[in-house]
Amino acid sequence: MDEIPFNRPLLLGSEIDNIRLAHGKGQLAGNGFFTKRCEEWLVRNTDAAGALLTHSCTAALEMAALLCDLEPGDEVIMPSYTFVSTANAFVLRGAVPVFVDIRSDTLNIDETLIESAITARTKAIVVVHYAGVPCEMNAINDIASRHQLIVIEDAAQAILSTYHGKPAGALGDIAAFSFHETKNVISGEGGAIILKNRAHFERAEIIREKGTDRSRFFRGLVDKYTWVDVGSSFLPGEIIAAFLAAQLEKAEEITRQRLQIWHVYHDAFSEHQISGRVQRPVIPENCTHNGHLYYLLLEDLKDRQQFIARMNELGVKCVFHYVPLHSSPGGRRFGRIVGQLQNTDSLSERLVRLPLWIGLKAQQQRVIDAIVRTLKK
Ligand SMILES: *Cc1c(COP(=O)(O)O)cnc(C)c1O
């Protein structure tokens, strides 16, 4: 029997039509027709002052760090249970990631631990909407406004998720999305930065254009363009934007299909949750999610290792993540922790991700049968 992969990047077909159009227009650098089309979609779906495509979510987080005007030694509070770029973007500016523990239900940053991590050097809070499930943003924004901190959403996994009816990307001051091929909506590599306020948007445009006011020049707002601020090249070309535009157009349908697969898993393991064999994901009442990933929590590291090995034998690829940042060589060198990161340490050893991709439907029962057999042992 064929092996069932963990991920299969979504290819609609319509991406090729768009790329052909971009090719025909002969405008291949960034900020053209398709870039604008993607950015308009993002603004519409996040109520933002502006959105800018980037090479990756990593690039968007690096732009966010630049917008924070960090001085070496400034501190940024974040979970340790996240992808390395969440921290690296700020370490590149000389800032110190301050890691706090996650909640045991959503695996998102524990908002009740943030305030005790604040010092005179704290400049920002970075939240990660893990598995596309939004963090407890009312509490987090309240802390941020009392301490005048910038809130950055690492919304890499959270496109079209909502919190109290508001979309991810609209829940803080700045947000970053990813369109990497492992995410819901993709362009191979790709990302976007979402800016809630106009001043951030105008500065982000300059940062993305190598520190020049090129965008304002093309809008006729200045009569020549010149170097005005720090910056770099964070702008993807039109071929990538053309690909992405085709996927964004279908983003709601993609979400719907992923959620279907998610719910089939969730129902299938309900009895294993009741018997205490596994824990399933928890979605808070005030949140909707986007079916980005499905995971199970097993007993311990050994149980998970055996599970992944056995599933491999049965031809189903399952993977774990994240290796926590605070105990990694980089995390020890660049960051510090506040309190004990017990949930981070325990949950990261017990979590296993199941295959979830569009087109899995026909084979999902085989995955479930294999899991049910494996959990019995
Ligand atoms: C995927 C991911 C990233 C990085 O996205 P890229 O587009 O590959 O740079 C960052 N943070 C989180 C939480 C992610 O899941």
Short mmCIF file of N, CA and C in Angstrom, two decimals, residues 69-235:
data_model
loop_
_atom_site.label_atom_id
_atom_site.label_comp_id
_atom_site.label_asym_id
_atom_site.label_seq_id
_atom_site.Cartn_x
_atom_site.Cartn_y
_atom_site.Cartn_z
N ASP A 69 11.59 49.24 16.81
CA ASP A 69 12.73 50.10 17.19
C ASP A 69 13.44 49.58 18.43
N LEU A 70 13.83 48.32 18.40
CA LEU A 70 14.43 47.71 19.58
C LEU A 70 15.88 48.13 19.74
N GLU A 71 16.28 48.32 20.99
CA GLU A 71 17.69 48.56 21.33
C GLU A 71 18.24 47.23 21.87
N PRO A 72 19.54 47.00 21.69
CA PRO A 72 20.12 45.79 22.26
C PRO A 72 19.78 45.67 23.74
N GLY A 73 19.34 44.49 24.15
CA GLY A 73 18.98 44.28 25.56
C GLY A 73 17.51 44.48 25.85
N ASP A 74 16.76 45.06 24.91
CA ASP A 74 15.31 45.15 25.08
C ASP A 74 14.73 43.74 25.10
N GLU A 75 13.58 43.60 25.72
CA GLU A 75 13.01 42.26 25.90
C GLU A 75 11.67 42.10 25.18
N VAL A 76 11.46 40.90 24.68
CA VAL A 76 10.23 40.58 23.97
C VAL A 76 9.69 39.27 24.57
N ILE A 77 8.48 39.33 25.08
CA ILE A 77 7.88 38.15 25.74
C ILE A 77 7.20 37.27 24.70
N MET A 78 7.44 35.98 24.80
CA MET A 78 6.87 35.05 23.80
C MET A 78 6.83 33.63 24.39
N PRO A 79 6.09 32.73 23.74
CA PRO A 79 6.15 31.34 24.18
C PRO A 79 7.43 30.69 23.68
N SER A 80 7.86 29.65 24.38
CA SER A 80 9.02 28.86 23.93
C SER A 80 8.54 27.79 22.95
N TYR A 81 7.26 27.46 23.08
CA TYR A 81 6.67 26.44 22.22
C TYR A 81 6.25 27.09 20.91
N THR A 82 7.22 27.27 20.00
CA THR A 82 6.95 27.92 18.72
C THR A 82 8.07 27.62 17.75
N PHE A 83 7.89 28.11 16.52
CA PHE A 83 8.91 27.98 15.49
C PHE A 83 10.04 28.97 15.77
N VAL A 84 11.23 28.62 15.37
CA VAL A 84 12.43 29.39 15.70
C VAL A 84 12.36 30.85 15.23
N SER A 85 11.67 31.13 14.13
CA SER A 85 11.64 32.50 13.60
C SER A 85 10.95 33.48 14.54
N THR A 86 10.01 33.00 15.33
CA THR A 86 9.33 33.87 16.29
C THR A 86 10.37 34.59 17.16
N ALA A 87 11.39 33.86 17.56
CA ALA A 87 12.43 34.43 18.42
C ALA A 87 13.55 35.09 17.61
N ASN A 88 13.99 34.40 16.57
CA ASN A 88 15.15 34.86 15.80
C ASN A 88 14.97 36.27 15.24
N ALA A 89 13.76 36.58 14.81
CA ALA A 89 13.50 37.90 14.21
C ALA A 89 13.89 39.01 15.19
N PHE A 90 13.70 38.77 16.47
CA PHE A 90 13.98 39.79 17.49
C PHE A 90 15.43 39.72 17.95
N VAL A 91 15.97 38.50 17.98
CA VAL A 91 17.38 38.32 18.35
C VAL A 91 18.27 39.04 17.32
N LEU A 92 17.86 39.04 16.06
CA LEU A 92 18.61 39.75 15.02
C LEU A 92 18.75 41.25 15.35
N ARG A 93 17.84 41.79 16.11
CA ARG A 93 17.88 43.21 16.50
C ARG A 93 18.58 43.40 17.85
N GLY A 94 19.13 42.29 18.40
CA GLY A 94 19.82 42.39 19.69
C GLY A 94 18.89 42.28 20.88
N ALA A 95 17.63 41.97 20.63
CA ALA A 95 16.67 41.86 21.74
C ALA A 95 16.75 40.47 22.37
N VAL A 96 16.21 40.38 23.59
CA VAL A 96 16.24 39.13 24.36
C VAL A 96 14.84 38.52 24.37
N PRO A 97 14.67 37.32 23.79
CA PRO A 97 13.37 36.66 23.93
C PRO A 97 13.19 36.19 25.37
N VAL A 98 12.06 36.53 25.95
CA VAL A 98 11.75 36.10 27.32
C VAL A 98 10.62 35.08 27.22
N PHE A 99 10.96 33.85 27.54
CA PHE A 99 10.02 32.75 27.30
C PHE A 99 9.14 32.50 28.51
N VAL A 100 7.83 32.41 28.26
CA VAL A 100 6.90 32.01 29.32
C VAL A 100 6.17 30.74 28.88
N ASP A 101 5.51 30.12 29.83
CA ASP A 101 4.89 28.81 29.58
C ASP A 101 3.60 28.96 28.76
N ILE A 102 3.13 27.83 28.27
CA ILE A 102 1.89 27.79 27.50
C ILE A 102 0.76 27.18 28.34
N ARG A 103 -0.47 27.41 27.88
CA ARG A 103 -1.64 26.80 28.50
C ARG A 103 -1.70 25.33 28.13
N SER A 104 -2.23 24.51 29.02
CA SER A 104 -2.29 23.07 28.73
C SER A 104 -3.46 22.73 27.81
N ASP A 105 -4.41 23.67 27.64
CA ASP A 105 -5.55 23.32 26.77
C ASP A 105 -5.31 23.69 25.30
N THR A 106 -4.93 24.94 25.03
CA THR A 106 -4.74 25.36 23.64
C THR A 106 -3.28 25.31 23.18
N LEU A 107 -2.35 25.16 24.14
CA LEU A 107 -0.92 25.20 23.85
C LEU A 107 -0.48 26.60 23.39
N ASN A 108 -1.34 27.59 23.64
CA ASN A 108 -0.99 28.98 23.37
C ASN A 108 -0.35 29.60 24.61
N ILE A 109 0.31 30.75 24.42
CA ILE A 109 0.95 31.44 25.55
C ILE A 109 -0.05 31.59 26.70
N ASP A 110 0.42 31.32 27.92
CA ASP A 110 -0.45 31.45 29.10
C ASP A 110 -0.51 32.93 29.48
N GLU A 111 -1.64 33.55 29.17
CA GLU A 111 -1.75 35.00 29.35
C GLU A 111 -1.62 35.42 30.81
N THR A 112 -1.86 34.48 31.74
CA THR A 112 -1.77 34.84 33.16
C THR A 112 -0.31 34.95 33.63
N LEU A 113 0.63 34.51 32.79
CA LEU A 113 2.04 34.55 33.18
C LEU A 113 2.78 35.74 32.59
N ILE A 114 2.11 36.48 31.69
CA ILE A 114 2.81 37.54 30.95
C ILE A 114 3.23 38.69 31.86
N GLU A 115 2.32 39.11 32.72
CA GLU A 115 2.59 40.32 33.51
C GLU A 115 3.83 40.15 34.40
N SER A 116 4.00 38.95 34.95
CA SER A 116 5.15 38.73 35.84
C SER A 116 6.47 38.70 35.06
N ALA A 117 6.39 38.64 33.74
CA ALA A 117 7.62 38.62 32.92
C ALA A 117 8.02 40.01 32.45
N ILE A 118 7.18 41.00 32.73
CA ILE A 118 7.46 42.36 32.25
C ILE A 118 8.51 43.04 33.13
N THR A 119 9.49 43.67 32.46
CA THR A 119 10.50 44.48 33.17
C THR A 119 10.54 45.86 32.52
N ALA A 120 11.44 46.71 32.98
CA ALA A 120 11.59 48.04 32.39
C ALA A 120 12.07 47.95 30.94
N ARG A 121 12.67 46.80 30.56
CA ARG A 121 13.19 46.66 29.20
C ARG A 121 12.18 46.04 28.23
N THR A 122 11.03 45.60 28.73
CA THR A 122 10.07 44.91 27.85
C THR A 122 9.48 45.88 26.83
N LYS A 123 9.49 45.48 25.55
CA LYS A 123 8.96 46.35 24.49
C LYS A 123 7.76 45.73 23.77
N ALA A 124 7.70 44.42 23.76
CA ALA A 124 6.65 43.79 22.94
C ALA A 124 6.27 42.42 23.49
N ILE A 125 5.08 41.98 23.09
CA ILE A 125 4.62 40.62 23.37
C ILE A 125 4.35 39.98 22.00
N VAL A 126 4.92 38.81 21.78
CA VAL A 126 4.62 38.08 20.55
C VAL A 126 3.75 36.89 20.91
N VAL A 127 2.57 36.82 20.32
CA VAL A 127 1.70 35.67 20.57
C VAL A 127 1.73 34.78 19.33
N VAL A 128 1.57 33.50 19.55
CA VAL A 128 1.52 32.53 18.44
C VAL A 128 0.18 31.82 18.52
N HIS A 129 -0.62 31.93 17.47
CA HIS A 129 -1.93 31.25 17.47
C HIS A 129 -1.68 29.81 17.02
N TYR A 130 -1.35 28.97 17.99
CA TYR A 130 -0.94 27.61 17.66
C TYR A 130 -2.10 26.81 17.06
N ALA A 131 -1.79 26.07 16.01
CA ALA A 131 -2.78 25.24 15.32
C ALA A 131 -3.92 26.09 14.76
N GLY A 132 -3.67 27.39 14.60
CA GLY A 132 -4.71 28.27 14.07
C GLY A 132 -5.77 28.63 15.09
N VAL A 133 -5.50 28.35 16.37
CA VAL A 133 -6.46 28.69 17.43
C VAL A 133 -5.98 29.97 18.12
N PRO A 134 -6.75 31.05 18.04
CA PRO A 134 -6.28 32.32 18.59
C PRO A 134 -6.01 32.30 20.09
N CYS A 135 -5.02 33.10 20.49
CA CYS A 135 -4.68 33.27 21.91
C CYS A 135 -5.76 34.09 22.61
N GLU A 136 -5.65 34.18 23.92
CA GLU A 136 -6.63 34.92 24.74
C GLU A 136 -6.33 36.42 24.64
N MET A 137 -6.74 37.02 23.52
CA MET A 137 -6.26 38.35 23.15
C MET A 137 -6.83 39.48 24.00
N ASN A 138 -8.03 39.33 24.55
CA ASN A 138 -8.55 40.43 25.38
C ASN A 138 -7.64 40.67 26.57
N ALA A 139 -7.26 39.60 27.24
CA ALA A 139 -6.36 39.73 28.40
C ALA A 139 -5.00 40.26 27.96
N ILE A 140 -4.49 39.76 26.84
CA ILE A 140 -3.14 40.13 26.39
C ILE A 140 -3.11 41.60 25.95
N ASN A 141 -4.11 42.04 25.22
CA ASN A 141 -4.13 43.45 24.78
C ASN A 141 -4.32 44.39 25.98
N ASP A 142 -5.04 43.91 26.97
CA ASP A 142 -5.23 44.72 28.17
C ASP A 142 -3.89 44.92 28.89
N ILE A 143 -3.12 43.85 29.06
CA ILE A 143 -1.79 43.95 29.68
C ILE A 143 -0.92 44.89 28.85
N ALA A 144 -0.95 44.71 27.53
CA ALA A 144 -0.09 45.51 26.65
C ALA A 144 -0.43 46.99 26.75
N SER A 145 -1.71 47.31 26.82
CA SER A 145 -2.04 48.73 26.85
C SER A 145 -1.68 49.34 28.20
N ARG A 146 -1.80 48.57 29.27
CA ARG A 146 -1.41 49.09 30.59
C ARG A 146 0.10 49.33 30.68
N HIS A 147 0.89 48.53 29.95
CA HIS A 147 2.36 48.66 30.01
C HIS A 147 2.95 49.26 28.74
N GLN A 148 2.09 49.73 27.85
CA GLN A 148 2.52 50.33 26.58
C GLN A 148 3.47 49.43 25.79
N LEU A 149 3.02 48.22 25.55
CA LEU A 149 3.81 47.26 24.77
C LEU A 149 3.14 47.04 23.43
N ILE A 150 3.95 46.71 22.43
CA ILE A 150 3.42 46.38 21.11
C ILE A 150 3.05 44.90 21.10
N VAL A 151 1.88 44.59 20.53
CA VAL A 151 1.47 43.19 20.44
C VAL A 151 1.62 42.72 18.99
N ILE A 152 2.41 41.67 18.82
CA ILE A 152 2.65 41.11 17.49
C ILE A 152 2.05 39.71 17.45
N GLU A 153 1.23 39.47 16.45
CA GLU A 153 0.67 38.13 16.28
C GLU A 153 1.53 37.34 15.30
N ASP A 154 2.09 36.24 15.76
CA ASP A 154 2.65 35.28 14.80
C ASP A 154 1.44 34.44 14.37
N ALA A 155 0.81 34.90 13.28
CA ALA A 155 -0.41 34.26 12.79
C ALA A 155 -0.08 33.33 11.62
N ALA A 156 1.14 32.80 11.62
CA ALA A 156 1.60 31.94 10.53
C ALA A 156 0.58 30.84 10.20
N GLN A 157 -0.06 30.32 11.25
CA GLN A 157 -0.95 29.16 11.07
C GLN A 157 -2.43 29.55 11.09
N ALA A 158 -2.72 30.85 11.19
CA ALA A 158 -4.07 31.23 11.64
C ALA A 158 -4.92 31.97 10.61
N ILE A 159 -4.60 31.85 9.33
CA ILE A 159 -5.40 32.60 8.36
C ILE A 159 -6.87 32.17 8.43
N LEU A 160 -7.76 33.16 8.53
CA LEU A 160 -9.22 32.98 8.59
C LEU A 160 -9.74 32.40 9.91
N SER A 161 -8.90 32.30 10.91
CA SER A 161 -9.40 31.96 12.25
C SER A 161 -9.98 33.23 12.88
N THR A 162 -10.83 33.06 13.89
CA THR A 162 -11.39 34.26 14.54
C THR A 162 -11.39 34.12 16.07
N TYR A 163 -11.40 35.28 16.72
CA TYR A 163 -11.49 35.40 18.18
C TYR A 163 -12.59 36.41 18.47
N HIS A 164 -13.63 36.03 19.18
CA HIS A 164 -14.79 36.90 19.40
C HIS A 164 -15.24 37.53 18.08
N GLY A 165 -15.20 36.76 17.02
CA GLY A 165 -15.69 37.23 15.73
C GLY A 165 -14.69 38.06 14.93
N LYS A 166 -13.54 38.41 15.55
CA LYS A 166 -12.53 39.19 14.82
C LYS A 166 -11.47 38.27 14.25
N PRO A 167 -11.02 38.57 13.02
CA PRO A 167 -10.06 37.66 12.39
C PRO A 167 -8.65 37.74 12.98
N ALA A 168 -7.97 36.59 13.00
CA ALA A 168 -6.54 36.58 13.31
C ALA A 168 -5.86 37.51 12.32
N GLY A 169 -4.90 38.26 12.79
CA GLY A 169 -4.29 39.29 11.95
C GLY A 169 -4.83 40.65 12.30
N ALA A 170 -5.99 40.67 13.00
CA ALA A 170 -6.61 41.93 13.42
C ALA A 170 -6.65 42.01 14.94
N LEU A 171 -5.90 41.14 15.61
CA LEU A 171 -6.05 40.99 17.06
C LEU A 171 -4.95 41.67 17.87
N GLY A 172 -3.96 42.25 17.19
CA GLY A 172 -2.88 42.95 17.89
C GLY A 172 -2.53 44.21 17.12
N ASP A 173 -1.25 44.64 17.19
CA ASP A 173 -0.82 45.83 16.45
C ASP A 173 -0.25 45.46 15.09
N ILE A 174 0.48 44.35 15.06
CA ILE A 174 1.15 43.90 13.84
C ILE A 174 0.95 42.39 13.77
N ALA A 175 0.77 41.85 12.57
CA ALA A 175 0.63 40.40 12.46
C ALA A 175 1.46 39.89 11.29
N ALA A 176 1.83 38.62 11.38
CA ALA A 176 2.61 37.98 10.31
C ALA A 176 1.92 36.68 9.91
N PHE A 177 1.71 36.52 8.60
CA PHE A 177 1.15 35.27 8.06
C PHE A 177 2.23 34.52 7.29
N SER A 178 2.06 33.22 7.16
CA SER A 178 2.96 32.41 6.34
C SER A 178 2.18 31.74 5.21
N PHE A 179 2.81 31.71 4.04
CA PHE A 179 2.25 30.96 2.90
C PHE A 179 3.22 29.86 2.47
N HIS A 180 3.99 29.38 3.43
CA HIS A 180 4.89 28.24 3.20
C HIS A 180 4.06 27.03 2.79
N GLU A 181 4.65 26.13 2.05
CA GLU A 181 3.85 25.02 1.50
C GLU A 181 3.23 24.10 2.54
N THR A 182 3.63 24.23 3.79
CA THR A 182 3.02 23.42 4.85
C THR A 182 1.80 24.10 5.48
N LYS A 183 1.49 25.32 5.05
CA LYS A 183 0.37 26.05 5.66
C LYS A 183 -0.92 25.83 4.86
N ASN A 184 -2.00 26.49 5.27
CA ASN A 184 -3.30 26.26 4.60
C ASN A 184 -3.34 26.83 3.20
N VAL A 185 -2.89 28.06 3.07
CA VAL A 185 -2.89 28.79 1.79
C VAL A 185 -1.43 29.05 1.47
N ILE A 186 -1.00 28.67 0.26
CA ILE A 186 0.45 28.61 0.04
C ILE A 186 0.92 29.30 -1.24
N SER A 187 2.21 29.63 -1.26
CA SER A 187 2.87 30.04 -2.49
C SER A 187 4.28 29.45 -2.52
N GLY A 188 4.47 28.31 -1.90
CA GLY A 188 5.80 27.70 -1.79
C GLY A 188 6.48 28.27 -0.58
N GLU A 189 7.19 29.37 -0.80
CA GLU A 189 7.62 30.24 0.29
C GLU A 189 6.77 31.51 0.15
N GLY A 190 6.47 32.14 1.25
CA GLY A 190 5.70 33.38 1.15
C GLY A 190 5.17 33.80 2.50
N GLY A 191 4.82 35.07 2.59
CA GLY A 191 4.29 35.58 3.85
C GLY A 191 3.69 36.96 3.65
N ALA A 192 3.22 37.53 4.74
CA ALA A 192 2.67 38.89 4.70
C ALA A 192 2.75 39.50 6.08
N ILE A 193 2.93 40.82 6.09
CA ILE A 193 2.83 41.56 7.34
C ILE A 193 1.57 42.41 7.29
N ILE A 194 0.83 42.41 8.40
CA ILE A 194 -0.45 43.12 8.50
C ILE A 194 -0.27 44.23 9.53
N LEU A 195 -0.63 45.44 9.15
CA LEU A 195 -0.42 46.58 10.02
C LEU A 195 -1.76 47.19 10.40
N LYS A 196 -1.97 47.31 11.69
CA LYS A 196 -3.25 47.86 12.12
C LYS A 196 -3.27 49.38 12.03
N ASN A 197 -2.12 50.02 12.29
CA ASN A 197 -2.16 51.48 12.22
C ASN A 197 -1.38 52.03 11.02
N ARG A 198 -1.84 53.17 10.57
CA ARG A 198 -1.37 53.82 9.35
C ARG A 198 0.14 54.15 9.40
N ALA A 199 0.58 54.63 10.57
CA ALA A 199 2.00 55.00 10.70
C ALA A 199 2.89 53.78 10.52
N HIS A 200 2.50 52.66 11.15
CA HIS A 200 3.25 51.43 10.97
C HIS A 200 3.26 51.00 9.50
N PHE A 201 2.10 51.14 8.86
CA PHE A 201 2.01 50.72 7.46
C PHE A 201 2.96 51.53 6.58
N GLU A 202 2.95 52.85 6.77
CA GLU A 202 3.80 53.70 5.93
C GLU A 202 5.27 53.41 6.14
N ARG A 203 5.63 53.15 7.39
CA ARG A 203 7.04 52.84 7.66
C ARG A 203 7.38 51.44 7.13
N ALA A 204 6.44 50.51 7.23
CA ALA A 204 6.70 49.15 6.75
C ALA A 204 6.93 49.13 5.24
N GLU A 205 6.21 49.97 4.54
CA GLU A 205 6.41 50.09 3.08
C GLU A 205 7.84 50.49 2.76
N ILE A 206 8.37 51.41 3.54
CA ILE A 206 9.74 51.89 3.34
C ILE A 206 10.75 50.80 3.70
N ILE A 207 10.50 50.14 4.83
CA ILE A 207 11.41 49.07 5.27
C ILE A 207 11.48 47.97 4.21
N ARG A 208 10.32 47.66 3.60
CA ARG A 208 10.29 46.58 2.60
C ARG A 208 10.96 47.00 1.30
N GLU A 209 11.00 48.29 1.04
CA GLU A 209 11.63 48.80 -0.18
C GLU A 209 13.03 49.32 0.09
N LYS A 210 13.82 48.51 0.80
CA LYS A 210 15.25 48.79 1.03
C LYS A 210 15.49 50.11 1.75
N GLY A 211 14.49 50.57 2.51
CA GLY A 211 14.67 51.83 3.23
C GLY A 211 14.44 53.06 2.38
N THR A 212 13.80 52.88 1.22
CA THR A 212 13.52 54.04 0.35
C THR A 212 12.02 54.35 0.35
N ASP A 213 11.70 55.53 -0.14
CA ASP A 213 10.29 55.92 -0.25
C ASP A 213 9.76 55.66 -1.67
N ARG A 214 10.22 54.56 -2.24
CA ARG A 214 9.87 54.19 -3.61
C ARG A 214 8.35 54.06 -3.82
N SER A 215 7.67 53.47 -2.84
CA SER A 215 6.22 53.29 -2.98
C SER A 215 5.50 54.62 -3.04
N ARG A 216 5.94 55.57 -2.23
CA ARG A 216 5.32 56.90 -2.25
C ARG A 216 5.60 57.61 -3.57
N PHE A 217 6.80 57.40 -4.10
CA PHE A 217 7.16 57.96 -5.40
C PHE A 217 6.21 57.45 -6.49
N PHE A 218 5.96 56.13 -6.48
CA PHE A 218 5.07 55.58 -7.50
C PHE A 218 3.62 56.00 -7.32
N ARG A 219 3.26 56.40 -6.12
CA ARG A 219 1.91 56.94 -5.91
C ARG A 219 1.88 58.44 -6.18
N GLY A 220 3.02 59.00 -6.57
CA GLY A 220 3.07 60.43 -6.91
C GLY A 220 3.10 61.34 -5.70
N LEU A 221 3.44 60.77 -4.54
CA LEU A 221 3.42 61.59 -3.31
C LEU A 221 4.73 62.34 -3.10
N VAL A 222 5.82 61.85 -3.71
CA VAL A 222 7.10 62.57 -3.66
C VAL A 222 7.65 62.59 -5.08
N ASP A 223 8.51 63.57 -5.42
CA ASP A 223 8.90 63.69 -6.83
C ASP A 223 10.20 62.96 -7.17
N LYS A 224 10.89 62.42 -6.17
CA LYS A 224 11.98 61.49 -6.45
C LYS A 224 12.07 60.52 -5.29
N TYR A 225 12.66 59.36 -5.53
CA TYR A 225 12.73 58.47 -4.38
C TYR A 225 14.15 58.30 -3.88
N THR A 226 14.24 58.17 -2.56
CA THR A 226 15.55 58.24 -1.93
C THR A 226 15.59 57.42 -0.65
N TRP A 227 16.78 57.28 -0.11
CA TRP A 227 16.99 56.52 1.13
C TRP A 227 16.48 57.33 2.31
N VAL A 228 15.51 56.80 3.06
CA VAL A 228 14.96 57.56 4.18
C VAL A 228 15.01 56.84 5.53
N ASP A 229 15.24 55.52 5.54
CA ASP A 229 15.14 54.78 6.81
C ASP A 229 15.94 53.49 6.64
N VAL A 230 16.04 52.69 7.73
CA VAL A 230 16.62 51.36 7.57
C VAL A 230 15.66 50.51 6.73
N GLY A 231 16.18 49.46 6.14
CA GLY A 231 15.30 48.61 5.36
C GLY A 231 16.07 47.47 4.74
N SER A 232 15.36 46.66 3.99
CA SER A 232 15.97 45.56 3.28
C SER A 232 15.04 45.17 2.14
N SER A 233 15.34 44.05 1.49
CA SER A 233 14.47 43.59 0.42
C SER A 233 13.62 42.45 0.94
N PHE A 234 12.38 42.74 1.26
CA PHE A 234 11.47 41.72 1.81
C PHE A 234 10.34 41.41 0.83
N LEU A 235 10.44 41.93 -0.39
CA LEU A 235 9.32 41.90 -1.33
C LEU A 235 9.42 40.72 -2.29
#
